[in-house]
Amino acid sequence: MNTSDHKEFESFSEAMTEEIAADLAKGVIPGSVVALCGELGAGKTVFARGFARGLGITETVSSPTFTLMQEYKVPGRERLRWFYHLDLYRIEDSKAAMVFGVDEYLSNPDAVLLVEWAERIEDILPSGTLRVEIFHAGENRRKVRISKIP
């Protein structure tokens, strides 16, 4: 279902979720922020893995829950050099995220930032952030809604 303010996709497997993410990644520009929202086990890390693959990253992508952030070199893109994968599961709010220095990653013109548990810092996300919401829709089924934060 497509509307003027968002797009929705239905996924029946992890592979389909990764494909949705990879397709989105192919169209991002340097400086983009992607905010992943969804409950525990919704598929945020699966989406992040597909997104990284869409950027051409071949390294194994896992959730940086304990390290908070992983950075990856993006191959073959002239202006897009870095992919930052941030997981805020252990961060309570934007004030705590600022102590970590998340603001530096929100404004890097050579990178794309993907944030898991982004609803915790929604008040500091820049205008134009791509908000990706993942919902359980049954066993192995997910609904993925993509919109822009105004």
Coordinates of N, CA and C in Angstrom, one line a residue:
M1 N 0.8 -1.2 0.0 CA 0.0 0.0 0.0 C 0.9 1.2 0.0
N2 N 0.7 2.1 -0.9 CA 1.4 3.3 -1.0 C 0.5 4.5 -0.8
T3 N 0.9 5.5 0.0 CA 0.2 6.7 0.1 C 1.2 7.8 0.0
S4 N 0.7 9.0 0.0 CA 1.6 10.2 -0.3 C 2.5 10.4 0.9
D5 N 2.2 10.0 2.1 CA 3.0 10.3 3.2 C 3.8 9.1 3.8
H6 N 3.5 7.9 3.3 CA 4.3 6.7 3.7 C 4.1 5.6 2.7
K7 N 5.0 4.6 2.8 CA 4.9 3.3 2.0 C 4.9 2.2 3.0
E8 N 4.1 1.2 2.7 CA 4.0 0.0 3.5 C 4.3 -1.2 2.7
F9 N 5.0 -2.2 3.3 CA 5.4 -3.4 2.7 C 5.1 -4.5 3.7
E10 N 4.8 -5.7 3.1 CA 4.6 -6.9 3.9 C 5.7 -7.9 3.6
S11 N 6.3 -8.4 4.7 CA 7.4 -9.4 4.6 C 6.9 -10.7 5.2
F12 N 7.3 -11.8 4.5 CA 7.0 -13.1 5.0 C 8.2 -13.9 5.5
S13 N 9.4 -13.2 5.5 CA 10.6 -13.9 5.9 C 11.7 -12.9 6.2
E14 N 12.7 -13.3 6.8 CA 13.9 -12.5 7.1 C 14.5 -12.0 5.7
A15 N 14.5 -12.9 4.8 CA 15.1 -12.6 3.5 C 14.3 -11.5 2.8
M16 N 13.0 -11.5 2.9 CA 12.2 -10.4 2.3 C 12.4 -9.1 3.0
T17 N 12.5 -9.2 4.4 CA 12.8 -7.9 5.1 C 14.1 -7.3 4.7
E18 N 15.1 -8.2 4.6 CA 16.4 -7.7 4.1 C 16.3 -7.1 2.7
E19 N 15.5 -7.7 1.8 CA 15.4 -7.1 0.5 C 14.7 -5.7 0.5
I20 N 13.7 -5.5 1.4 CA 13.1 -4.2 1.5 C 14.1 -3.2 2.0
A21 N 14.9 -3.6 2.9 CA 16.0 -2.7 3.4 C 17.0 -2.4 2.4
A22 N 17.5 -3.5 1.7 CA 18.5 -3.3 0.7 C 18.0 -2.3 -0.4
D23 N 16.7 -2.4 -0.8 CA 16.2 -1.5 -1.8 C 16.2 -0.1 -1.3
L24 N 15.8 0.1 -0.1 CA 15.8 1.5 0.5 C 17.3 2.0 0.6
A25 N 18.2 1.2 0.9 CA 19.6 1.6 1.0 C 20.2 2.1 -0.3
K26 N 19.8 1.5 -1.4 CA 20.3 1.9 -2.7 C 19.9 3.3 -3.1
G27 N 18.9 3.9 -2.4 CA 18.5 5.2 -2.8 C 18.9 6.3 -1.8
V28 N 19.6 5.9 -0.7 CA 19.9 6.9 0.3 C 21.1 7.8 -0.2
I29 N 21.1 9.0 0.3 CA 22.2 9.9 0.0 C 23.0 10.2 1.2
P30 N 24.3 10.6 1.0 CA 25.1 10.9 2.2 C 24.4 11.9 3.1
G31 N 24.6 11.7 4.4 CA 24.0 12.5 5.4 C 22.6 12.0 5.9
S32 N 22.1 11.0 5.3 CA 20.8 10.4 5.6 C 20.8 9.8 7.0
V33 N 19.7 9.9 7.7 CA 19.4 9.2 8.9 C 18.2 8.3 8.8
V34 N 18.4 7.1 9.2 CA 17.3 6.1 9.2 C 17.0 5.7 10.6
A35 N 15.7 5.9 11.0 CA 15.3 5.6 12.4 C 14.5 4.4 12.4
L36 N 15.0 3.3 13.0 CA 14.3 2.0 13.1 C 13.5 2.0 14.4
C37 N 12.2 1.7 14.3 CA 11.3 1.6 15.4 C 10.6 0.3 15.4
G38 N 10.4 -0.3 16.5 CA 9.7 -1.6 16.6 C 10.0 -2.3 17.9
E39 N 9.1 -3.2 18.3 CA 9.3 -3.8 19.6 C 10.4 -4.9 19.5
L40 N 10.8 -5.4 20.6 CA 11.9 -6.3 20.7 C 11.5 -7.5 19.8
G41 N 12.4 -8.0 19.0 CA 12.2 -9.1 18.1 C 11.4 -8.8 16.8
A42 N 11.2 -7.5 16.6 CA 10.4 -7.1 15.4 C 11.2 -7.4 14.1
G43 N 12.5 -7.3 14.2 CA 13.3 -7.4 13.0 C 14.2 -6.3 12.6
K44 N 14.4 -5.4 13.6 CA 15.2 -4.2 13.3 C 16.7 -4.6 12.9
T45 N 17.3 -5.6 13.6 CA 18.6 -5.9 13.2 C 18.6 -6.7 11.8
V46 N 17.6 -7.4 11.5 CA 17.5 -8.0 10.2 C 17.4 -6.9 9.1
F47 N 16.6 -5.9 9.4 CA 16.5 -4.8 8.5 C 17.9 -4.1 8.3
A48 N 18.6 -3.9 9.4 CA 19.9 -3.3 9.4 C 20.9 -4.1 8.5
R49 N 20.8 -5.4 8.7 CA 21.7 -6.3 7.9 C 21.4 -6.1 6.4
G50 N 20.2 -6.1 6.0 CA 19.8 -5.9 4.6 C 20.2 -4.6 4.1
F51 N 20.0 -3.5 5.0 CA 20.4 -2.2 4.6 C 21.9 -2.1 4.3
A52 N 22.7 -2.7 5.1 CA 24.1 -2.7 4.9 C 24.5 -3.4 3.6
R53 N 23.8 -4.5 3.4 CA 24.0 -5.2 2.1 C 23.7 -4.4 0.9
G54 N 22.6 -3.6 1.0 CA 22.2 -2.7 0.0 C 23.2 -1.6 -0.3
L55 N 24.0 -1.3 0.7 CA 25.1 -0.3 0.5 C 26.4 -0.9 0.0
G56 N 26.3 -2.3 -0.2 CA 27.5 -3.0 -0.7 C 28.4 -3.5 0.4
I57 N 28.0 -3.4 1.6 CA 28.9 -3.9 2.7 C 28.7 -5.4 2.8
T58 N 29.9 -6.1 2.8 CA 29.9 -7.6 2.8 C 30.2 -8.1 4.2
E59 N 30.7 -7.3 5.1 CA 31.0 -7.8 6.5 C 29.7 -8.2 7.2
T60 N 29.9 -9.1 8.2 CA 28.8 -9.5 9.0 C 28.3 -8.4 9.8
V61 N 27.0 -8.1 9.7 CA 26.3 -7.0 10.5 C 25.5 -7.7 11.6
S62 N 25.8 -7.3 12.8 CA 25.1 -7.8 14.0 C 24.7 -6.5 14.8
S63 N 23.8 -6.8 15.8 CA 23.3 -5.7 16.6 C 24.4 -5.2 17.6
P64 N 24.7 -3.9 17.6 CA 25.7 -3.4 18.5 C 25.1 -3.0 19.9
T65 N 24.3 -3.9 20.4 CA 23.6 -3.6 21.7 C 24.6 -3.2 22.8
F66 N 25.7 -4.0 22.9 CA 26.6 -3.8 24.0 C 27.7 -2.7 23.6
T67 N 28.0 -2.6 22.4 CA 29.0 -1.6 22.0 C 28.4 -0.3 21.6
L68 N 27.1 -0.3 21.5 CA 26.2 0.9 21.0 C 26.3 1.2 19.6
M69 N 27.5 1.1 19.0 CA 27.7 1.5 17.6 C 28.7 0.6 16.9
Q70 N 28.4 0.4 15.6 CA 29.4 -0.3 14.7 C 29.5 0.7 13.5
E71 N 30.7 0.7 13.0 CA 30.9 1.5 11.8 C 31.5 0.6 10.7
Y72 N 31.0 0.9 9.5 CA 31.5 0.1 8.3 C 31.8 1.0 7.2
K73 N 32.9 0.7 6.5 CA 33.3 1.4 5.3 C 32.4 1.0 4.1
V74 N 31.8 2.0 3.4 CA 30.9 1.8 2.3 C 31.8 1.7 1.0
P75 N 31.8 0.6 0.3 CA 32.7 0.5 -0.9 C 32.0 1.1 -2.1
G76 N 32.8 1.7 -3.0 CA 32.4 2.0 -4.3 C 31.4 3.2 -4.4
R77 N 31.3 4.0 -3.4 CA 30.4 5.2 -3.5 C 31.4 6.4 -3.3
E78 N 31.2 7.4 -4.2 CA 32.1 8.5 -4.1 C 32.0 9.4 -2.9
R79 N 30.7 9.8 -2.6 CA 30.6 10.7 -1.4 C 30.1 10.0 -0.2
L80 N 29.5 8.8 -0.3 CA 29.1 8.1 0.9 C 30.2 7.1 1.3
R81 N 30.8 7.4 2.4 CA 32.0 6.6 2.8 C 31.8 5.8 4.0
W82 N 30.8 6.1 4.9 CA 30.6 5.4 6.1 C 29.1 5.0 6.4
F83 N 28.9 3.9 7.0 CA 27.6 3.4 7.5 C 27.8 3.2 9.0
Y84 N 27.0 4.0 9.7 CA 27.1 3.9 11.2 C 25.8 3.2 11.6
H85 N 25.9 2.1 12.4 CA 24.8 1.4 12.9 C 24.7 1.5 14.4
L86 N 23.8 2.2 14.9 CA 23.6 2.6 16.3 C 22.5 1.8 16.9
D87 N 22.7 1.2 18.1 CA 21.6 0.5 18.8 C 21.4 1.1 20.1
L88 N 20.3 1.8 20.3 CA 20.0 2.5 21.6 C 19.2 1.8 22.6
Y89 N 19.1 0.4 22.5 CA 18.4 -0.4 23.4 C 18.7 -0.1 24.9
R90 N 20.0 0.2 25.2 CA 20.4 0.4 26.6 C 20.4 1.9 26.9
I91 N 20.0 2.8 26.0 CA 20.0 4.2 26.2 C 18.6 4.6 26.5
E92 N 18.4 5.4 27.5 CA 17.1 5.7 28.0 C 16.4 6.8 27.2
D93 N 17.2 7.9 26.8 CA 16.5 9.0 26.1 C 17.6 9.8 25.4
S94 N 17.2 10.9 24.8 CA 18.1 11.7 24.0 C 19.2 12.4 24.8
K95 N 18.9 12.7 26.1 CA 19.9 13.3 26.9 C 21.1 12.3 27.1
A96 N 20.7 11.1 27.4 CA 21.8 10.0 27.5 C 22.5 9.8 26.2
A97 N 21.8 9.8 25.1 CA 22.4 9.6 23.8 C 23.4 10.8 23.5
M98 N 23.1 12.0 23.9 CA 24.0 13.1 23.7 C 25.3 13.0 24.4
V99 N 25.2 12.4 25.6 CA 26.4 12.1 26.4 C 27.3 11.2 25.6
F100 N 26.7 10.2 25.0 CA 27.4 9.3 24.1 C 28.0 9.9 22.9
G101 N 27.5 11.1 22.5 CA 28.0 11.8 21.3 C 27.2 11.5 20.0
V102 N 26.0 11.1 20.2 CA 25.2 10.8 19.0 C 25.0 11.9 18.0
D103 N 25.1 13.1 18.5 CA 24.9 14.3 17.7 C 25.9 14.4 16.6
E104 N 27.1 13.9 16.8 CA 28.2 13.9 15.8 C 27.8 13.0 14.6
Y105 N 27.1 11.9 14.9 CA 26.7 11.0 13.9 C 25.5 11.5 13.1
L106 N 24.7 12.3 13.8 CA 23.4 12.8 13.1 C 23.7 13.8 12.0
S107 N 24.9 14.3 12.0 CA 25.2 15.4 11.1 C 26.5 15.1 10.3
N108 N 26.8 13.8 10.0 CA 28.0 13.5 9.2 C 27.6 13.5 7.8
P109 N 28.2 14.4 7.0 CA 27.8 14.5 5.5 C 28.4 13.3 4.7
D110 N 29.3 12.6 5.2 CA 29.9 11.5 4.5 C 29.4 10.1 4.8
A111 N 28.3 10.1 5.6 CA 27.8 8.8 6.2 C 26.3 8.7 6.1
V112 N 25.8 7.5 6.3 CA 24.4 7.2 6.6 C 24.4 6.6 8.0
L113 N 23.5 7.1 8.8 CA 23.3 6.6 10.2 C 22.0 5.9 10.3
L114 N 22.0 4.6 10.7 CA 20.8 3.8 11.0 C 20.8 3.6 12.5
V115 N 19.6 4.0 13.1 CA 19.5 3.9 14.5 C 18.4 2.9 14.9
E116 N 18.7 1.9 15.6 CA 17.7 1.0 16.2 C 17.2 1.6 17.5
W117 N 16.0 1.4 17.8 CA 15.3 2.0 19.0 C 15.3 3.5 18.9
A118 N 15.1 4.0 17.7 CA 15.2 5.5 17.5 C 14.1 6.3 18.1
E119 N 13.0 5.6 18.5 CA 12.0 6.4 19.2 C 12.5 7.0 20.5
R120 N 13.6 6.5 21.0 CA 14.1 7.0 22.3 C 14.8 8.4 22.1
I121 N 15.1 8.7 20.8 CA 15.8 10.0 20.5 C 15.0 10.8 19.5
E122 N 13.8 10.5 19.3 CA 13.0 11.1 18.2 C 13.0 12.6 18.3
D123 N 13.1 13.2 19.5 CA 13.1 14.6 19.7 C 14.4 15.3 19.1
I124 N 15.4 14.6 18.8 CA 16.7 15.2 18.3 C 17.0 14.7 16.9
L125 N 16.1 13.9 16.3 CA 16.4 13.4 14.9 C 16.1 14.6 13.9
P126 N 17.0 14.7 12.9 CA 16.8 15.8 12.0 C 15.6 15.7 11.1
S127 N 15.1 16.8 10.6 CA 14.0 16.8 9.7 C 14.4 16.0 8.4
G128 N 13.5 15.2 7.9 CA 13.9 14.4 6.7 C 14.4 13.0 7.0
T129 N 14.5 12.7 8.3 CA 14.9 11.4 8.7 C 13.9 10.4 8.2
L130 N 14.4 9.3 7.7 CA 13.5 8.2 7.3 C 13.1 7.3 8.5
R131 N 11.8 7.3 8.8 CA 11.4 6.5 9.9 C 10.9 5.2 9.4
V132 N 11.4 4.1 9.9 CA 11.0 2.7 9.5 C 10.5 2.0 10.7
E133 N 9.2 1.8 10.6 CA 8.5 1.1 11.7 C 8.2 -0.4 11.3
I134 N 8.6 -1.3 12.1 CA 8.4 -2.7 11.8 C 7.4 -3.3 12.9
F135 N 6.4 -4.0 12.4 CA 5.4 -4.5 13.2 C 5.2 -6.0 13.0
H136 N 5.0 -6.7 14.1 CA 4.7 -8.2 14.0 C 3.3 -8.3 13.3
A137 N 3.2 -9.2 12.4 CA 1.9 -9.4 11.7 C 1.6 -10.9 11.6
G138 N 2.1 -11.6 12.6 CA 1.9 -13.1 12.6 C 3.3 -13.7 12.6
E139 N 3.3 -15.0 12.7 CA 4.5 -15.8 12.7 C 5.3 -15.6 11.4
N140 N 6.5 -15.1 11.5 CA 7.4 -14.8 10.4 C 6.8 -13.7 9.4
R141 N 5.8 -13.0 9.8 CA 5.2 -11.9 9.0 C 5.5 -10.6 9.7
R142 N 5.9 -9.6 8.9 CA 6.1 -8.3 9.4 C 5.5 -7.3 8.4
K143 N 5.0 -6.2 9.0 CA 4.6 -5.0 8.2 C 5.7 -4.0 8.4
V144 N 6.2 -3.4 7.3 CA 7.2 -2.4 7.3 C 6.6 -1.1 6.8
R145 N 6.6 0.0 7.6 CA 6.1 1.3 7.2 C 7.3 2.2 7.1
I146 N 7.4 2.9 6.0 CA 8.5 3.9 5.8 C 7.9 5.2 5.5
S147 N 8.3 6.2 6.3 CA 7.9 7.6 6.2 C 9.0 8.5 6.5
K148 N 8.8 9.8 6.3 CA 9.8 10.8 6.6 C 9.3 11.6 7.8
I149 N 10.3 11.9 8.7 CA 10.0 12.8 9.8 C 10.0 14.2 9.2
P150 N 8.9 15.0 9.4 CA 8.9 16.4 8.9 C 9.9 17.3 9.5

